[in-house]
Short mmCIF file of C-alpha atoms and ligand atoms in Angstrom, two decimals:
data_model
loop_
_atom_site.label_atom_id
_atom_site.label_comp_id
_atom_site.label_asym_id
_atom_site.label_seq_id
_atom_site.Cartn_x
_atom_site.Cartn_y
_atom_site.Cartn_z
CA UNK A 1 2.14 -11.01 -14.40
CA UNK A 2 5.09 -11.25 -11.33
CA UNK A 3 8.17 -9.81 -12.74
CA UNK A 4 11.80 -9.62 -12.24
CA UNK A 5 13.26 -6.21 -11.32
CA UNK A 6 16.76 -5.49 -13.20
CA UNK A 7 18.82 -4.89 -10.46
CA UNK A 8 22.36 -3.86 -11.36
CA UNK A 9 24.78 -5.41 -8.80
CA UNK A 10 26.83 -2.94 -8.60
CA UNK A 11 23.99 -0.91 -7.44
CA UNK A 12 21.91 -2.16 -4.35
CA UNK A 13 18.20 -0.63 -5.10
CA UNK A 14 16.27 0.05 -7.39
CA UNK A 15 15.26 3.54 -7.83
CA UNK A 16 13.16 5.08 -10.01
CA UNK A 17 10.06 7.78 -10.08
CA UNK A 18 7.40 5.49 -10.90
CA UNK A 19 6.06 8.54 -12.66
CA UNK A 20 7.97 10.68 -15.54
CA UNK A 21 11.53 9.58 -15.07
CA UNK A 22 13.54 7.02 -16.21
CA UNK A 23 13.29 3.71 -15.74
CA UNK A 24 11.92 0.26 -16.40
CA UNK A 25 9.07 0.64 -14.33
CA UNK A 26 8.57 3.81 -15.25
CA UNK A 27 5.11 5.04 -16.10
CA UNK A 28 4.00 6.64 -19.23
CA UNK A 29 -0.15 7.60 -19.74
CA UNK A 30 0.66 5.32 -22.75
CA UNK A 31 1.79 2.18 -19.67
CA UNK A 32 -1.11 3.51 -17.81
CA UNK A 33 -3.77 2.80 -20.75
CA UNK A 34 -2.42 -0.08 -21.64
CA UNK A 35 -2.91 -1.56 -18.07
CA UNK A 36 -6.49 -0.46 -18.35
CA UNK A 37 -6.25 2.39 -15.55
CA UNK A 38 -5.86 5.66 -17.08
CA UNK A 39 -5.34 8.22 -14.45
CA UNK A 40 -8.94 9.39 -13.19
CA UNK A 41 -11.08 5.72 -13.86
CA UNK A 42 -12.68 5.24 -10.75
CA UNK A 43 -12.14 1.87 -9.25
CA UNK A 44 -13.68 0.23 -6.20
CA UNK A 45 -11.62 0.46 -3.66
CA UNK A 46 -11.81 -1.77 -0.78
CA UNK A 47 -9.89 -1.75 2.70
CA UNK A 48 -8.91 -4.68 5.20
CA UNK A 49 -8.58 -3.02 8.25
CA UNK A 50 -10.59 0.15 9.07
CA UNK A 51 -8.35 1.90 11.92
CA UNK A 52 -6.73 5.09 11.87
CA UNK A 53 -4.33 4.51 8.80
CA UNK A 54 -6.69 2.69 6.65
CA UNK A 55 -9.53 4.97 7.59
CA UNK A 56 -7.53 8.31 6.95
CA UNK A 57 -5.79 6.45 3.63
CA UNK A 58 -9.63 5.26 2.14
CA UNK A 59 -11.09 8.63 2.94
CA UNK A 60 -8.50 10.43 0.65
CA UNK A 61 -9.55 7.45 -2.31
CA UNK A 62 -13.30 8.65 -1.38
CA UNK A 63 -12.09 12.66 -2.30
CA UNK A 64 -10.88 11.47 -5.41
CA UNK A 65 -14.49 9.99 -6.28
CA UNK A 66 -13.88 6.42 -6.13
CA UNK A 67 -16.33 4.17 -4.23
CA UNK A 68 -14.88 2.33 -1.20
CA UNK A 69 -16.01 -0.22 1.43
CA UNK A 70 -14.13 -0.25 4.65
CA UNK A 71 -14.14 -3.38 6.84
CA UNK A 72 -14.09 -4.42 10.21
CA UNK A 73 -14.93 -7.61 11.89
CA UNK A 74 -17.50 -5.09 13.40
CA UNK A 75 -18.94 -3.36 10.82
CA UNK A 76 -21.95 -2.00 12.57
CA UNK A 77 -18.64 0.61 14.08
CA UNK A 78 -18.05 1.93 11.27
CA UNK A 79 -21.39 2.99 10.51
CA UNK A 80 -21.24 6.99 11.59
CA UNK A 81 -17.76 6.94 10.16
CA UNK A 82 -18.84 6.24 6.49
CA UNK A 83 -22.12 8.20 7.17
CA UNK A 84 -19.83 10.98 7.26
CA UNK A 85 -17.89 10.52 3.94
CA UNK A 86 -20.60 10.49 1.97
CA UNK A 87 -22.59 8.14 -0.50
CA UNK A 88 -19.75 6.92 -2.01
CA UNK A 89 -18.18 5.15 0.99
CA UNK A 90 -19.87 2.17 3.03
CA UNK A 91 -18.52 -0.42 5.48
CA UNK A 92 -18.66 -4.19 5.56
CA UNK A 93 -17.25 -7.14 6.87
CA UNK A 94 -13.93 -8.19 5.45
CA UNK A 95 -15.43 -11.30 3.32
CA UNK A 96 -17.95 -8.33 1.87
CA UNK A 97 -14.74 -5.65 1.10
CA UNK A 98 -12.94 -8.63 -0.44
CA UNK A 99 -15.28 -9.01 -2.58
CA UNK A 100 -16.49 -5.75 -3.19
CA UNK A 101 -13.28 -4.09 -4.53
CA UNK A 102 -11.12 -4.16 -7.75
CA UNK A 103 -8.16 -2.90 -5.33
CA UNK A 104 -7.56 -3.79 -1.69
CA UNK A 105 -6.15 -1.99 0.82
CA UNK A 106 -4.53 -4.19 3.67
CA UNK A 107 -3.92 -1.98 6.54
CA UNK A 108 -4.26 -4.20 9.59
CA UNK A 109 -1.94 -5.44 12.48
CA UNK A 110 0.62 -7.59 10.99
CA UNK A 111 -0.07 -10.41 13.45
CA UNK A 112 -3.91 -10.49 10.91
CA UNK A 113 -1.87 -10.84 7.38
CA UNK A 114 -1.53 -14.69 7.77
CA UNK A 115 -5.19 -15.33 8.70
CA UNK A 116 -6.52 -12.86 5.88
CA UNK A 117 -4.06 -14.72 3.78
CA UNK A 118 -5.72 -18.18 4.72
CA UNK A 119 -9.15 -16.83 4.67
CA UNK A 120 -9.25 -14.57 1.79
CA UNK A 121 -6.03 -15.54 -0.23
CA UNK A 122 -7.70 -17.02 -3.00
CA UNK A 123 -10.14 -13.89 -3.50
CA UNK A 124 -7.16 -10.96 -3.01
CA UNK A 125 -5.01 -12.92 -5.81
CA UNK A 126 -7.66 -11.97 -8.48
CA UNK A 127 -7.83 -8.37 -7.59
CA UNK A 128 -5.64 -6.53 -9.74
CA UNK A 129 -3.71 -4.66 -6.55
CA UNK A 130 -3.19 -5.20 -3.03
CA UNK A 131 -1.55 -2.39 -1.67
CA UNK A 132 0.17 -3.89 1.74
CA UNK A 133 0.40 -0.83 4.58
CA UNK A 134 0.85 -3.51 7.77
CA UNK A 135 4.36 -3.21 9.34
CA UNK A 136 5.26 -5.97 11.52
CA UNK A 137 6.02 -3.95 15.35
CA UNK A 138 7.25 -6.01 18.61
CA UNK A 139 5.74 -4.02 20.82
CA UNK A 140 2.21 -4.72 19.04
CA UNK A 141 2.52 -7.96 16.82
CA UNK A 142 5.28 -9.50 19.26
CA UNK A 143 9.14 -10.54 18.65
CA UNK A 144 8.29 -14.40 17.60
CA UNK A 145 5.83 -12.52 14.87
CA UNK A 146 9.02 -10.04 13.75
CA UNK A 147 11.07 -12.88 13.69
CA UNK A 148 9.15 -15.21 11.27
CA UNK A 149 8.92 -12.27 9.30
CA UNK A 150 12.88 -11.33 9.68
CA UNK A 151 13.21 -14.82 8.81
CA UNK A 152 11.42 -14.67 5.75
CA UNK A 153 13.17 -12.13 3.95
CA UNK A 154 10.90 -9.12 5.63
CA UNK A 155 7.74 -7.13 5.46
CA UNK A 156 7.11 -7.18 1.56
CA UNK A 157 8.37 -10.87 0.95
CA UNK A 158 6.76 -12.41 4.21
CA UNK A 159 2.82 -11.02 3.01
CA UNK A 160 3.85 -12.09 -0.90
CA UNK A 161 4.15 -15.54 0.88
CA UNK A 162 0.68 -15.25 3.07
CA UNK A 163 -0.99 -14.31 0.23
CA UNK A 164 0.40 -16.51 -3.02
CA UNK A 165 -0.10 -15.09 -6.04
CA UNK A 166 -1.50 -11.49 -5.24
CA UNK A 167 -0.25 -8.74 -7.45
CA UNK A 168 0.87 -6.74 -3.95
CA UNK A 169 2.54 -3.34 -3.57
CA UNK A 170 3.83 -2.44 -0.53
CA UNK A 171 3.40 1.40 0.14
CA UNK A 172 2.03 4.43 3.03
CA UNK A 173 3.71 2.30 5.69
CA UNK A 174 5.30 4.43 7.27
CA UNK A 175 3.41 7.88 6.45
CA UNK A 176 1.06 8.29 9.51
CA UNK A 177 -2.26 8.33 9.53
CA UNK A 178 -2.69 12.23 10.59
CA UNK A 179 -0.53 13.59 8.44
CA UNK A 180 -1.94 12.01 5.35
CA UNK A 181 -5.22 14.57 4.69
CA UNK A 182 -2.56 17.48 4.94
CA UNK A 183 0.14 15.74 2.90
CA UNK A 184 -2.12 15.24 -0.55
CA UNK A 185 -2.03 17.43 -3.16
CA UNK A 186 0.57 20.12 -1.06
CA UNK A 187 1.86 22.62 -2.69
CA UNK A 188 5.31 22.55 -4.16
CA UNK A 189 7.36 19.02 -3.92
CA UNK A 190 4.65 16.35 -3.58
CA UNK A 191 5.67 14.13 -0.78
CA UNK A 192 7.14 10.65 -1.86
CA UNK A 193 5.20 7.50 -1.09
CA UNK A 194 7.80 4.73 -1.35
CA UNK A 195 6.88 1.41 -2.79
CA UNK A 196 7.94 -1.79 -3.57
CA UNK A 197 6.91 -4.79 -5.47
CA UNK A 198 7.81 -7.55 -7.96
CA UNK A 199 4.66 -6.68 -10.23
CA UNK A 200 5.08 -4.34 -12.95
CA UNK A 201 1.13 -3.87 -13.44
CA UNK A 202 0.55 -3.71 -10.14
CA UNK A 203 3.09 -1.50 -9.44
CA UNK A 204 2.05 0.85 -12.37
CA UNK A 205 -2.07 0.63 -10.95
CA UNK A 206 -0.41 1.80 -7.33
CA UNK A 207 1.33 4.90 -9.24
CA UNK A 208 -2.08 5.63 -10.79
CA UNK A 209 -3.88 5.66 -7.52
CA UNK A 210 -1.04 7.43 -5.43
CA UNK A 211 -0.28 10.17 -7.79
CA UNK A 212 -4.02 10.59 -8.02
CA UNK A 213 -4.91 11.57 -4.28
CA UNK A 214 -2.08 13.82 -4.27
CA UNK A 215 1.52 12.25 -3.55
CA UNK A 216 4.90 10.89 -5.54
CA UNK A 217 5.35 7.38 -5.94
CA UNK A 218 8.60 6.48 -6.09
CA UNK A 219 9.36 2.75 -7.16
CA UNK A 220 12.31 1.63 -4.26
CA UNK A 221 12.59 -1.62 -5.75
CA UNK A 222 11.01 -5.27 -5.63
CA UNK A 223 9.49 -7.28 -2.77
CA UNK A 224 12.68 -7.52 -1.12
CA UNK A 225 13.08 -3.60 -0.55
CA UNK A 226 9.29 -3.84 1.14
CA UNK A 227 11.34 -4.21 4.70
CA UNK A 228 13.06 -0.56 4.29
CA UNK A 229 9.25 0.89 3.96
CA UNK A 230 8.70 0.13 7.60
CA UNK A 231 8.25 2.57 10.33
CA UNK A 232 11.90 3.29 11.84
CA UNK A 233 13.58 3.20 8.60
CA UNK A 234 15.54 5.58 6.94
CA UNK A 235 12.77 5.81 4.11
CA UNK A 236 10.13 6.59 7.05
CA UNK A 237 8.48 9.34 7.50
CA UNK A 238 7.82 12.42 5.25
CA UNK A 239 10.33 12.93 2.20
CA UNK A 240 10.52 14.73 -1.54
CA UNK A 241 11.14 12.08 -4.23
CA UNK A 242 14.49 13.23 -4.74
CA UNK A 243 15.14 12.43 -0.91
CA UNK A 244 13.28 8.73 -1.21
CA UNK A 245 15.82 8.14 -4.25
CA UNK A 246 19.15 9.29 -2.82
CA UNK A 247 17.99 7.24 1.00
CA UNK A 248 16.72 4.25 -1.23
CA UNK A 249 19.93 4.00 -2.94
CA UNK A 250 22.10 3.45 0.19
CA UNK A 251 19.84 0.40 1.09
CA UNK A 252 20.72 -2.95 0.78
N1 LIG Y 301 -1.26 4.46 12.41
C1 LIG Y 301 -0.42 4.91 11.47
O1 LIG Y 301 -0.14 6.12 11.40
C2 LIG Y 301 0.16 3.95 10.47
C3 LIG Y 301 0.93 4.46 9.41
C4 LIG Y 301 1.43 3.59 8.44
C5 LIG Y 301 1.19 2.21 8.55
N2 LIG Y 301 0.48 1.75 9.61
C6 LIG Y 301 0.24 0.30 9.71
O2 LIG Y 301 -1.10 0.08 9.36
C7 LIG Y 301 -1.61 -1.03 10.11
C8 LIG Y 301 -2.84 -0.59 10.87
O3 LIG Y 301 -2.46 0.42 11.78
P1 LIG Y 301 -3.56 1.36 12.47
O4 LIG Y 301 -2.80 2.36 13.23
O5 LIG Y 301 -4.56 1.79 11.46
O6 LIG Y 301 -4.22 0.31 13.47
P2 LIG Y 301 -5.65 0.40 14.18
O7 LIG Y 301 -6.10 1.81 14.29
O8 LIG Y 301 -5.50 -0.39 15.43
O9 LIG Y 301 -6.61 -0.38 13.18
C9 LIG Y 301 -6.40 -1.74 12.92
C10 LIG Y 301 -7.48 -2.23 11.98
O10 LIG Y 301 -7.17 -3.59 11.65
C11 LIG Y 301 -8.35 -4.36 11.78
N3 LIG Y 301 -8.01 -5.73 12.14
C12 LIG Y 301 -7.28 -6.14 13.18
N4 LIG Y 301 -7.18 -7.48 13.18
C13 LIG Y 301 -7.88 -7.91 12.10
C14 LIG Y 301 -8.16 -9.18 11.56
N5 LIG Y 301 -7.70 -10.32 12.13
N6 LIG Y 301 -8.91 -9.27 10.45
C15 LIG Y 301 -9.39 -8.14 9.87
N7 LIG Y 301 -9.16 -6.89 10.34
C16 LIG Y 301 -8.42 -6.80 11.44
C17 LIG Y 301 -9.16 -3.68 12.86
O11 LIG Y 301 -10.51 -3.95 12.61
P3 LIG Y 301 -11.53 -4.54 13.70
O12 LIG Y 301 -12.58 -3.49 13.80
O13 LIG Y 301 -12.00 -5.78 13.05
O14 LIG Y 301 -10.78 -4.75 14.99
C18 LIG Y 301 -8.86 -2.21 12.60
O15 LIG Y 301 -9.75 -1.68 11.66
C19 LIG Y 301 -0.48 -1.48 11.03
O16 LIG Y 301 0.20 -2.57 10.47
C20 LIG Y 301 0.40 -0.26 11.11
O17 LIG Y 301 1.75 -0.59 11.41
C21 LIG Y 301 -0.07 2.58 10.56
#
């Protein structure tokens, strides 16, 4: 069930370790069990959007043991790619991934959001988690795309309104896709995977999932913080949590 984030005004983001600190978000094993994903339940795990992030991001989920379809429009592509990860991973066409997986992993063009959204909106608002990696880039998606988005409040608010009433986390958007094999499980600080989100069971399922191939979540705040997780933020790029929290809290 959506929820509202207690945001102090005096304070302008929410920041909190999504795992082991304080919080209201904060997640206990206790929070995790009672949101029916104790840490190491394998889930099916299903991505929109195949390319180099979603590949390199699905491959870690296949590591950890969890089955996962990736999709194309072209399946038949992906073919040697999933050969390679083993039995547990297989490709599809998006309608088959949708369907396919108790969590989706949108990692596509931004430009693609609204016609997933009209296609498959109905199917991704029964999956418990939608984890939203697409960043909305001029160069790629075009400025009248970055404006509608701008317009709507930003990355994070403009996919909660292409796709009404999915339980959507916005996270890895702006960790790229070669660092992220190296990145899991590294010694010392884990690195920080910023998210955001208005969804306290979703948010507590992405924590799950994150901390379990090998990074930090660290909760940023609600939908409306989603636009600070793009690439060529302050929040991009490779950080400890206790970096993500001090950056986080000088956002708007
Ligand atoms: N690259 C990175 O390091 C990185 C890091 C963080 C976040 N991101 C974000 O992740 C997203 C994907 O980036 P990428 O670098 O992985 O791009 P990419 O390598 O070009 O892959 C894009 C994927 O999206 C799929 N796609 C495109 N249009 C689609 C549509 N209408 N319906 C369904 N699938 C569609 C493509 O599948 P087809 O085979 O069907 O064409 C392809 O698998 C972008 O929003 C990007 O900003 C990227």
């Amino acid at each position: 069930m959506p929820i509202t984030l207690t945001i102090n005004p005096t304070r302008r983001a929410v920041v909190c370790l999504a795992a082991g600190a304080a919080g209201s978000l904060a997640l206990t094993p206790l929070a995790a069990r009672a949101q029916g994903a104790p840490s190491g339940q394998k889930l099916k795990i299903a991505t929109i959007g195949a390319g180099r992030e979603g590949g390199a991001l699905g491959s870690l989920f296949v590591k950890e043991g969890h089955a996962v379809m990736f999709s194309s429009r072209h399946p038949e592509q992906l073919k040697d790619f999933v050969i390679g990860l083993g039995p547990l991973a297989r490709a599809g066409t998006v309608a088959e991934a949708v369907a396919f997986g108790d969590v989706v992993l949108l990692v596509v063009p931004y430009s693609a959001v609204a016609e997933i959204g009209k296609e498959h909106g109905a199917a991704l608002a029964a999956k418990k988690l939608v984890i939203d990696v697409s960043n909305p880039i001029a160069r790629r998606d075009g400025d009248e795309l970055v404006k509608q988005v701008n317009d709507a409040g930003g990355a994070g608010l403009a996919t909660q309104k292409a796709l009404p009433g999915a339980h959507i986390v916005r996270g890895f958007n702006a960790i790229g896709f070669a660092q992220l094999a190296t990145l899991a499980h590294r010694p010392g600080d884990p690195a920080a995977v910023p998210i955001a989100g208005d969804d306290k069971d979703a948010l507590n399922l992405a924590s799950t999932l994150i901390k379990e191939i090998g990074f930090e979540p660290v909760v940023v705040g609600g939908m409306a913080m989603g636009k600070y997780l793009n690439v060529g933020t302050p929040l991009a790029g490779v950080h400890t949590p206790a970096e993500v929290q001090q950056i986080a809290a000088t956002l708007k």
